[in-house]
Coordinates of C-alpha atoms in Angstrom, one line a residue:
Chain A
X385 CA 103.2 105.3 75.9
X386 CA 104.1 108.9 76.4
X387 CA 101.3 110.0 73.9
X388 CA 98.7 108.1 75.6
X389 CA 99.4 109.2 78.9
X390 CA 99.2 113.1 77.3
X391 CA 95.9 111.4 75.8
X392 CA 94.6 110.5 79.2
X393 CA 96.4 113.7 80.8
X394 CA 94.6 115.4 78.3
X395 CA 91.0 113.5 78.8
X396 CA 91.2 114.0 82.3
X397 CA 91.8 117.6 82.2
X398 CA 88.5 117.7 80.1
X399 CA 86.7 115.9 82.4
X400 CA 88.1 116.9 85.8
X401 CA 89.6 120.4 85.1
X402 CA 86.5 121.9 84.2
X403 CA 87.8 125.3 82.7
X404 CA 88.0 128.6 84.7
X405 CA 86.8 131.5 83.7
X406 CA 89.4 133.8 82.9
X407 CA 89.2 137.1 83.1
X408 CA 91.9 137.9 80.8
X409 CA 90.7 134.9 78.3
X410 CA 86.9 136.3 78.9
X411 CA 88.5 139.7 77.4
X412 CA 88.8 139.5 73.8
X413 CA 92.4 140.8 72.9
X414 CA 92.5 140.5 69.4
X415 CA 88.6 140.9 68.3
X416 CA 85.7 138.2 67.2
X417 CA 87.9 135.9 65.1
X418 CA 90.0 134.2 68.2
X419 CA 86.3 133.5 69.8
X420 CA 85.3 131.6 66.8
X421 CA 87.7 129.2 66.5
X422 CA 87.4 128.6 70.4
X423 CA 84.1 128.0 69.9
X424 CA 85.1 125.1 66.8
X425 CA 87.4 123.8 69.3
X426 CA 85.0 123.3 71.8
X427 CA 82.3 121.8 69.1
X428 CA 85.3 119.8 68.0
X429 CA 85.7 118.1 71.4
X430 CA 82.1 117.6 72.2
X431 CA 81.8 115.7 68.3
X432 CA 85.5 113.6 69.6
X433 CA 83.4 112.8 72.9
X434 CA 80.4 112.2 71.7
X435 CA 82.0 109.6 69.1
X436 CA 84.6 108.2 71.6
X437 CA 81.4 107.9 74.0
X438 CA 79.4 105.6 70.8
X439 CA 82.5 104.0 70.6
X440 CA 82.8 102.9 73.6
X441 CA 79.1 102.1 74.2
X442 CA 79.3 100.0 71.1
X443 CA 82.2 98.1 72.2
X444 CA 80.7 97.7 75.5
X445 CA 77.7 96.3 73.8
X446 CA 79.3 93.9 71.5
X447 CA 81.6 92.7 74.3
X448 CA 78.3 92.2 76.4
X449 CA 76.5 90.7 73.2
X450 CA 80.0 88.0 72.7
X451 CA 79.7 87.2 77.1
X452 CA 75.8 86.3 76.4
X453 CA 77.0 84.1 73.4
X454 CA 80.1 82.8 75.5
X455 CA 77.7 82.0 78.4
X456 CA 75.2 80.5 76.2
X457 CA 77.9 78.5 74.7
X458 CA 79.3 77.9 78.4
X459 CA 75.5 77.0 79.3
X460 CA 75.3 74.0 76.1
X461 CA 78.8 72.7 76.6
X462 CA 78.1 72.0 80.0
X463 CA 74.8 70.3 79.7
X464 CA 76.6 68.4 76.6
X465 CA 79.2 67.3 79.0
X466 CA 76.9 66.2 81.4
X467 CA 74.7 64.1 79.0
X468 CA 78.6 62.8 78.0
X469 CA 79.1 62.3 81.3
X470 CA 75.7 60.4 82.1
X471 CA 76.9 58.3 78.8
X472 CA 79.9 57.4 79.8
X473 CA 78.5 56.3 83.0
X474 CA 75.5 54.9 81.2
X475 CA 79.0 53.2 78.8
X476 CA 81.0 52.4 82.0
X477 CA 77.7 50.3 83.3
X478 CA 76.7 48.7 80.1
X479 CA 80.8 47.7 79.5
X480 CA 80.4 46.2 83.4
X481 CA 77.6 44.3 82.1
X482 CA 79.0 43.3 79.2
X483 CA 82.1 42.4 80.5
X484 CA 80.1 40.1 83.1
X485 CA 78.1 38.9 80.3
X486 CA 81.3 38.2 78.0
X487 CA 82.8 36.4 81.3
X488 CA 79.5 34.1 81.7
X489 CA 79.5 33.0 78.2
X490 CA 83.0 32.2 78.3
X491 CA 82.7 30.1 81.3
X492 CA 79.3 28.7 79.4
X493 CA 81.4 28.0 76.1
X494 CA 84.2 26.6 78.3
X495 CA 81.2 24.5 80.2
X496 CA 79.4 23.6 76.6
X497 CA 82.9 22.3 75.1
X498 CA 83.7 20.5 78.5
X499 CA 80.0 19.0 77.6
X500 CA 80.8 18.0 74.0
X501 CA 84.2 16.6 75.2
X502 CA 82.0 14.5 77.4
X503 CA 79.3 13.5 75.3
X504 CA 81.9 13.0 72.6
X505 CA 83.7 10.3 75.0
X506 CA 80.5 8.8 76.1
X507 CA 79.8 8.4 72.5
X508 CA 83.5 6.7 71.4
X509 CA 82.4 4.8 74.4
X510 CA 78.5 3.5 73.1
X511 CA 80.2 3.4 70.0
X512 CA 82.8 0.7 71.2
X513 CA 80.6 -1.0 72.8
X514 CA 78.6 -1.1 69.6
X515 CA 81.4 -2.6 67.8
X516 CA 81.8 -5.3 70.4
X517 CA 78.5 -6.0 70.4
X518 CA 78.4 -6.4 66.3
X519 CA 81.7 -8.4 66.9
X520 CA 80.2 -10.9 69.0
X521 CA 76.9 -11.0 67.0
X522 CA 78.9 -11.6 63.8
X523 CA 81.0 -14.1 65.4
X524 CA 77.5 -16.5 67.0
X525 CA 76.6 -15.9 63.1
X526 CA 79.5 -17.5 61.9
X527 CA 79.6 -20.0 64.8
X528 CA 76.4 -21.0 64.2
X529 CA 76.7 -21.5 60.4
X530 CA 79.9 -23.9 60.5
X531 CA 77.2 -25.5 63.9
X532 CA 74.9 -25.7 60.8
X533 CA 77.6 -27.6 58.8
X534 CA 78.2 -29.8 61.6
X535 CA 74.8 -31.0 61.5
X536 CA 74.4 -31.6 58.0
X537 CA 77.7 -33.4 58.3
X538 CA 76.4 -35.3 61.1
X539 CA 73.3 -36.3 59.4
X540 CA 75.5 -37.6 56.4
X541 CA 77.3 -39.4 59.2
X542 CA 74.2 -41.0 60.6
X543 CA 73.3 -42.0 57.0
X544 CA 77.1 -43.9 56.6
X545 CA 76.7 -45.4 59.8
X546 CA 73.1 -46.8 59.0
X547 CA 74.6 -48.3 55.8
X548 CA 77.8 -49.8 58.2
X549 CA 74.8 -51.4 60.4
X550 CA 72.9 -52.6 57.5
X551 CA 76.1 -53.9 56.4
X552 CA 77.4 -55.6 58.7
X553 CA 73.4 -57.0 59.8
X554 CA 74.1 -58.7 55.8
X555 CA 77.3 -59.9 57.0
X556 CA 75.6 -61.5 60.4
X557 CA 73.4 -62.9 58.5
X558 CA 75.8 -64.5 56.1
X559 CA 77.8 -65.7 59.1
X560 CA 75.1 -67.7 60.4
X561 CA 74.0 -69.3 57.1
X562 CA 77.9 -69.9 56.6
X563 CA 77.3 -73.6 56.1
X564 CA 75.0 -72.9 53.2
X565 CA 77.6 -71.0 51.1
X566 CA 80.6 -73.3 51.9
X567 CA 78.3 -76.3 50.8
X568 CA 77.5 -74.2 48.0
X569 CA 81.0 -73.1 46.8
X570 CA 79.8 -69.5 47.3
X571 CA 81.8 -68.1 50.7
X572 CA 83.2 -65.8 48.2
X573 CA 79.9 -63.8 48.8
X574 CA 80.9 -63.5 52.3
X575 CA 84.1 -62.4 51.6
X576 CA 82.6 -59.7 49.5
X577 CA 80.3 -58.6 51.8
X578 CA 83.0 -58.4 54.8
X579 CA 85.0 -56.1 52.1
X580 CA 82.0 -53.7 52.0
X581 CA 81.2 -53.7 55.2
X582 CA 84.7 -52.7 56.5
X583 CA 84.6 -50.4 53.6
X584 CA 81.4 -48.5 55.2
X585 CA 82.2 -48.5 58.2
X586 CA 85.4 -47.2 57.8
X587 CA 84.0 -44.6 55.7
X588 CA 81.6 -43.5 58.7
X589 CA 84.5 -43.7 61.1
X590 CA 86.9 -41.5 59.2
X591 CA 84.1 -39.1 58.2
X592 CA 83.4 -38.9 61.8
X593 CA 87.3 -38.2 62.7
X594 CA 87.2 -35.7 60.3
X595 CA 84.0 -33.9 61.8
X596 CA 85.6 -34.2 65.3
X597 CA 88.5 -32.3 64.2
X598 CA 86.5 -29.5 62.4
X599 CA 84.5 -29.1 65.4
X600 CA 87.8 -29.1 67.4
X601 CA 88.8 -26.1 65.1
X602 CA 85.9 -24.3 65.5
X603 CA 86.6 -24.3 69.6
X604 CA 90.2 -22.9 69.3
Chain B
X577 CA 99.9 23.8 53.9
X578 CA 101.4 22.1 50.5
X579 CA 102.0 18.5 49.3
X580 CA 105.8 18.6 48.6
X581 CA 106.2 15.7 46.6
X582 CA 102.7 15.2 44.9
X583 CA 99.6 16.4 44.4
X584 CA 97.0 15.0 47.2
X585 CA 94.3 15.5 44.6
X586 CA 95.6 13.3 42.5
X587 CA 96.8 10.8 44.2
X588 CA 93.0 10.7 45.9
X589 CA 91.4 10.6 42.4
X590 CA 93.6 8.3 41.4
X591 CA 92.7 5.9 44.3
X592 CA 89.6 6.1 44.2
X593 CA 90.1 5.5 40.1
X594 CA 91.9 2.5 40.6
X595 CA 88.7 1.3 43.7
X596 CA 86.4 1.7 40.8
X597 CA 88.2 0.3 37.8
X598 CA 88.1 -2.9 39.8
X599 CA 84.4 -3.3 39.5
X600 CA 82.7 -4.4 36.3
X601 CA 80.6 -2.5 35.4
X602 CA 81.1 0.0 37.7
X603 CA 78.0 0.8 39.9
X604 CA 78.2 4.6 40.2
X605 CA 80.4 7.6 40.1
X606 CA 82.6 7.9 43.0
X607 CA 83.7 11.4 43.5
X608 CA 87.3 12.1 42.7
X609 CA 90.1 14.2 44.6
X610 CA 88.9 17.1 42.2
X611 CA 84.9 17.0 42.9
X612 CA 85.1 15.4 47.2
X613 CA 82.1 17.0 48.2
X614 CA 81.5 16.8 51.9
X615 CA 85.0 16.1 52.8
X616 CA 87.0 18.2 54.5
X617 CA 90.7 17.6 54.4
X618 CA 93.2 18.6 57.2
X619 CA 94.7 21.3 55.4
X620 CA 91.0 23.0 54.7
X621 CA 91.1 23.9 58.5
X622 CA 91.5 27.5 59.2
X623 CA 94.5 28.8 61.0
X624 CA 94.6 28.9 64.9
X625 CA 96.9 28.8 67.4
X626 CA 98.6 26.1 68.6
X627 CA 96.9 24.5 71.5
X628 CA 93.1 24.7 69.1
X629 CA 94.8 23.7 65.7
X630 CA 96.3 20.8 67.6
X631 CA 92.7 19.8 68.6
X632 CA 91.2 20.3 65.4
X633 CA 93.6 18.2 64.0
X634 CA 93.1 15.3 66.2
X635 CA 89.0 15.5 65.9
X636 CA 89.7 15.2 61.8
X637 CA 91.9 12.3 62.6
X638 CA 89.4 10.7 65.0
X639 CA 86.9 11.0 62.4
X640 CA 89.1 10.2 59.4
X641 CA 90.8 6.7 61.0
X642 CA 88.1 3.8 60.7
X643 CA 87.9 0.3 62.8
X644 CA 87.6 -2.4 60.2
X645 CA 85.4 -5.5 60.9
X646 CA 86.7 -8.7 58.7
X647 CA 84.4 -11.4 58.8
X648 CA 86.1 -14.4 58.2
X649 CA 85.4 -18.2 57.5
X650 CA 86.3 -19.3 60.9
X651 CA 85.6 -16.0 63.0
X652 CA 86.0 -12.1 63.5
X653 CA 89.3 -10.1 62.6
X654 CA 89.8 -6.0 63.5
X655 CA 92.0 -3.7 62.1
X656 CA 92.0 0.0 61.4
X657 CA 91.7 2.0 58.5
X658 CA 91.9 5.7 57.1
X659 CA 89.7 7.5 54.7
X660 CA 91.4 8.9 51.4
X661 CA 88.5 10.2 49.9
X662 CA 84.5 10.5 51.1
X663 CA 84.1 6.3 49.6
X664 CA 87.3 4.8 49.8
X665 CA 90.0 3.5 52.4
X666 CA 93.4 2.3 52.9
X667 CA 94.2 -0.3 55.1
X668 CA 96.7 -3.8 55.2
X669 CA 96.2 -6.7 53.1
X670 CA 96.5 -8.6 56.4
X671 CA 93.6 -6.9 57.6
X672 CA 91.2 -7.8 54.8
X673 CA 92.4 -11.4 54.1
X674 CA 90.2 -14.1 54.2
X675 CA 87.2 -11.9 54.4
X676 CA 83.4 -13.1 53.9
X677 CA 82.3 -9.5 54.1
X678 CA 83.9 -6.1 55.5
X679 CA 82.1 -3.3 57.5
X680 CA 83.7 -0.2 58.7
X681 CA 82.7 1.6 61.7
X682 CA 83.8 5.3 62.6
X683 CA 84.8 6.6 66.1
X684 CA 81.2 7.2 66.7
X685 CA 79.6 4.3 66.0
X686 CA 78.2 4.6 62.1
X687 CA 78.9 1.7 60.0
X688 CA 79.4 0.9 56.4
X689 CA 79.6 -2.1 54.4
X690 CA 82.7 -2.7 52.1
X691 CA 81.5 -2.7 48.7
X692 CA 84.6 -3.6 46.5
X693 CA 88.1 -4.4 48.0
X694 CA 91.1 -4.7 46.1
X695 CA 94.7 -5.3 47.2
X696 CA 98.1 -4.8 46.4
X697 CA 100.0 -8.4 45.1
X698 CA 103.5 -7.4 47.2
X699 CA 102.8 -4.7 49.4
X700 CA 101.1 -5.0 52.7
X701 CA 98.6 -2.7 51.5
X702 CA 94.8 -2.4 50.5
X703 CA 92.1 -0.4 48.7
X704 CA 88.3 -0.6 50.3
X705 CA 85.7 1.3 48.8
X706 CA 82.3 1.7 51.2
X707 CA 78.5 2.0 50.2
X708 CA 78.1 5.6 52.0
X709 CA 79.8 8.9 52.7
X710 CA 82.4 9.6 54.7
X711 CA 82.8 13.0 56.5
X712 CA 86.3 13.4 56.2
X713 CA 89.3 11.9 54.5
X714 CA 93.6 13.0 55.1
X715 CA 95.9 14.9 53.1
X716 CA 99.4 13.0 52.5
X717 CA 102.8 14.4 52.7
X718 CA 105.9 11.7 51.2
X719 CA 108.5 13.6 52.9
X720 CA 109.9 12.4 56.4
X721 CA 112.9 12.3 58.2
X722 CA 114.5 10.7 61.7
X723 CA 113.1 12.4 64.9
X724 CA 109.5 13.9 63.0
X725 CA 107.2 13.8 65.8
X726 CA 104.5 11.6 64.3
X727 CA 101.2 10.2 66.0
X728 CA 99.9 6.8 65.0
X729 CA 96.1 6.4 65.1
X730 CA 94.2 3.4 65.3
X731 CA 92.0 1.0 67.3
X732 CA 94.4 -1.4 69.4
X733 CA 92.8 -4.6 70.0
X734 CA 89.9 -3.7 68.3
X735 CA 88.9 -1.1 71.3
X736 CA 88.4 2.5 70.7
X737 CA 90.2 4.5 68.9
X738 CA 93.5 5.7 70.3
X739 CA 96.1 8.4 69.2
X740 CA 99.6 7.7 70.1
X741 CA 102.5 9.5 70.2
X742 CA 106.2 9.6 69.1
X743 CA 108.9 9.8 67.1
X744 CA 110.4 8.6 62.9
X745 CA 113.2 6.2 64.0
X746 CA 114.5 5.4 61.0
X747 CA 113.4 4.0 57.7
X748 CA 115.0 0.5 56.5
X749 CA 115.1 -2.0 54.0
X750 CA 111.3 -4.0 54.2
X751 CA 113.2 -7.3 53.2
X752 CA 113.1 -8.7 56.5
X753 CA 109.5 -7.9 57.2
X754 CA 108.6 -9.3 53.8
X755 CA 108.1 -5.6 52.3
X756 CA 109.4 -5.0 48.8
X757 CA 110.0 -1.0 49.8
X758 CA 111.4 1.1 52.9
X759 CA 109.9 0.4 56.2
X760 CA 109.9 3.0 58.4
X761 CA 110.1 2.6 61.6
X762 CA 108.8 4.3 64.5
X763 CA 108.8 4.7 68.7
X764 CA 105.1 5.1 69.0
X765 CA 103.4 2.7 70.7
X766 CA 101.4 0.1 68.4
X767 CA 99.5 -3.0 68.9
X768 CA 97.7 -5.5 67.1
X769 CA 94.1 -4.1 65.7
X770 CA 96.5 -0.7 64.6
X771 CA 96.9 -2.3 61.6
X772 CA 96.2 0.0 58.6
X773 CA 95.9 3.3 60.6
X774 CA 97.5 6.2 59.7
X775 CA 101.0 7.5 60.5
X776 CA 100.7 11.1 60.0
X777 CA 102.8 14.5 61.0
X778 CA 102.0 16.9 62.9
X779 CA 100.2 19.2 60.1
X780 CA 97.5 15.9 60.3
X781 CA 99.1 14.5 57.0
X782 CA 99.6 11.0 56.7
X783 CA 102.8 9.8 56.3
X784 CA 102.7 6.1 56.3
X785 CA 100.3 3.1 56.6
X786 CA 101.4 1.4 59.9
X787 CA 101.2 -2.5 59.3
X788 CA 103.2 -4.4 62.2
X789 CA 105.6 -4.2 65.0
X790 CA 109.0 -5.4 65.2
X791 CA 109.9 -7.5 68.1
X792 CA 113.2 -7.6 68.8
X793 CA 112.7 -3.3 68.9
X794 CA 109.3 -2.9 69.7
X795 CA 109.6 -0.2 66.7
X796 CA 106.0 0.2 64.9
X797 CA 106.7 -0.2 61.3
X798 CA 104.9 2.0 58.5
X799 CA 104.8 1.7 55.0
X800 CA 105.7 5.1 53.3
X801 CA 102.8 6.4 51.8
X802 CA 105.2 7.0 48.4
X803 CA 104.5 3.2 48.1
X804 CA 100.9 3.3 48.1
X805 CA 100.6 6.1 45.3
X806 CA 103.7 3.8 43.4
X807 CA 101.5 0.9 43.5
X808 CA 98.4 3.0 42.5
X809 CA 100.4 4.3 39.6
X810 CA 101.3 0.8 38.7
X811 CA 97.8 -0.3 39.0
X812 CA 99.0 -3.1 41.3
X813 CA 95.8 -2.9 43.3
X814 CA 94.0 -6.4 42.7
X815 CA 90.1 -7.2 43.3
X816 CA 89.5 -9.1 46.1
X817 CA 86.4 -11.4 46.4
X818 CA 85.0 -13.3 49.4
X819 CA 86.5 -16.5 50.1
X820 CA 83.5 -18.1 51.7

């Protein structure tokens, strides 16, 4: 630090001691060769200032050149922070909206499941109904089958019935003539025919015990 | 999720196998446990939490378990049922006896005729094989134990379909309730029309074919589903023709 401030001692004598004439340095003392080499010196310092001055000058304008570059740079970052800016606002908005949008279609998919849960429960529901419906319509079927039997049964019964008449019409009629098979020796006939007609009837009256009960099950 | 005692393909093919060996000749191919296209098995569902997988598991279970419609000689019968593969069924033997003709009707009203029905000659248990597709059929597991939260699923009373819920009690000699294996029995609550439903864990699996209800407990009872794949390997499984 010492030499620089002789440095800057020295400068400013330079610039702000301008030198005196002297009459005593004015006077040569020892001939033309101490005159020269005042004269280098002074050539000297006018070549040190005239370089310190480009130095200087060319710093200045490289320091000048680097502040436009800075400022330029200063200039784009800051319209690049406020386009980021603007996006993150134009982000911040469109999140909002998406955020409002994810929140409707949840409450949507929440609404469509409670929907399907529904319709999925009014469906089990038609469904069961269904099923009872197909149970009853399968049970008339079967009812109305063994109703079917009962009527063919009960046309068979009719039939055993019409032969129990018949028979026992033969056997009235044998009654009355009764005289004409004793005189003959020939009751025996009527015998037979009272065998056969108990034997018809009875038939028709268990057949129709039978069918009674069967149509009894069929009730239960 | 795994099969610890068997594999459920297998035991699916071999079912459906046994459905189709049954028939002479045999109408058509009926897709095995190794080619079920169109059926999607509990254990296919992808992973979710709790509360969703829960659901997802009962919707496959709704759509799995079947209400079966026995026409009989004399009148209508229901039970339930559960699909094992996308044509063929298990149910009870009681559920199918004395039939003139079976349909089977899903949770949402679509309806199938049975096409061949055979049954098992000791166990309360029976085969149906349908004339369509089913959407969905259920994994098994054969391993249990006391206090396994189970659900039962069926269709009480012939009504719709129901999911109950409870516990494995215990499982018990089937002597007394004319069953040649274990019973197990169980706290969830069962009526008649549950029949051949499902007892299944709560991965969806089916554990056990529910067939009755003890009185003097109220306990459900469930055959194991070990049984069922015993008497498929033993071929045990007997065709069943209409009565009248």
């Amino acid at each position: 630090m010492d030499g620089g401030e002789q440095t800057t001692s020295g400068l400013n004598e330079w610039f702000t001691t301008p030198p005196q004439p002297d009459a005593d340095a004015v006077r040569p003392k020892v001939g033309r060769s101490g005159g020269r080499g005042a004269r280098w010196a002074i050539a000297g310092a006018l070549v040190l200032l005239v370089g310190a001055a480009a130095l200087l000058g060319a710093l200045a304008w490289h320091n000048n050149e680097r502040a436009e570059a800075w400022r330029a740079s200063f200039a784009a970052l800051q319209v690049e922070h406020d386009a980021a800016l603007s996006a993150n606002e134009d982000l911040a908005d469109a999140n909002g909206e998406l955020s409002d949008r994810v929140r409707q279609l949840s409450s949507d998919l929440e609404s469509s499941q409670e929907d399907v849960a529904g319709l999925e429960g009014r469906l089990s529901d038609l469904a069961q109904e269904k099923a009872g419906v197909e149970d009853e319509r399968e049970f008339i079927s079967i009812f109305a089958e063994r109703l079917a039997e009962v009527a063919v049964a009960y046309d068979e019964l009719a039939g055993m019935f019409r032969t129990c008449v018949r028979e026992q019409s033969t056997f009235t009629d044998m009654m009355i003539d009764f005289d004409l098979y004793w005189n003959t020796g020939t009751t025996y006939l009527v015998s037979e025919q009272a065998v056969a007609t108990g034997e018809a009837c009875g038939e028709a009256e268990a057949y129709l015990v039978e069918i009674r009960r069967y149509v009894d099950s069929l009730s239960q | 999720m795994s099969i610890p005692c068997r594999s459920n393909s297998i035991a699916l093919g071999l079912l459906a196998g046994l459905a189709l060996s049954c028939a002479e000749p045999p109408p058509e191919a009926v897709p095995t446990g190794e080619a079920r296209e169109n059926v999607v098995t509990v254990d296919e569902l992808p992973e979710a939490p709790g509360e969703l997988r829960s659901e997802a598991v009962e919707r496959v279970l709704r759509q799995a378990t079947l209400r079966v419609r026995t026409r009989g000689c004399f009148g209508v019968s229901t039970g339930s049922a559960f699909a094992v593969s996308d044509r063929v069924i298990v149910t009870n033997r009681h559920v199918i006896d004395n039939d003139a003709g079976i349909q089977v009707t899903s949770w949402d009203g679509r309806t199938w005729q049975a096409d061949l029905v055979a049954a098992a000659v000791y166990e309360d248990l029976a085969l149906v094989r349908i004339d369509g597709t089913l959407p969905v059929a259920l994994a098994f597991s054969s391993t249990y134990a006391s206090g396994d939260s189970v659900t039962v699923v069926g269709y009480p009373g012939g009504r719709r379909i129901t999911l109950s819920h409870g516990s494995i009690v215990d499982d018990v000699s089937g002597t007394v309730f004319s069953e040649p294996g274990r019973v197990i029995r169980v706290d969830a609550a069962i009526e008649q029309g549950t029949s051949g439903g499902p007892l299944v864990n709560t991965d969806g699996e089916v554990v056990a074919v529910v067939f009755g209800l003890e009185t003097s407990s109220g306990y459900g009872l469930a055959i194991p589903i070990n049984t069922l794949l015993d008497v498929a390997d033993a071929e045990a499984f007997l065709r069943v023709d209409p009565v009248c």
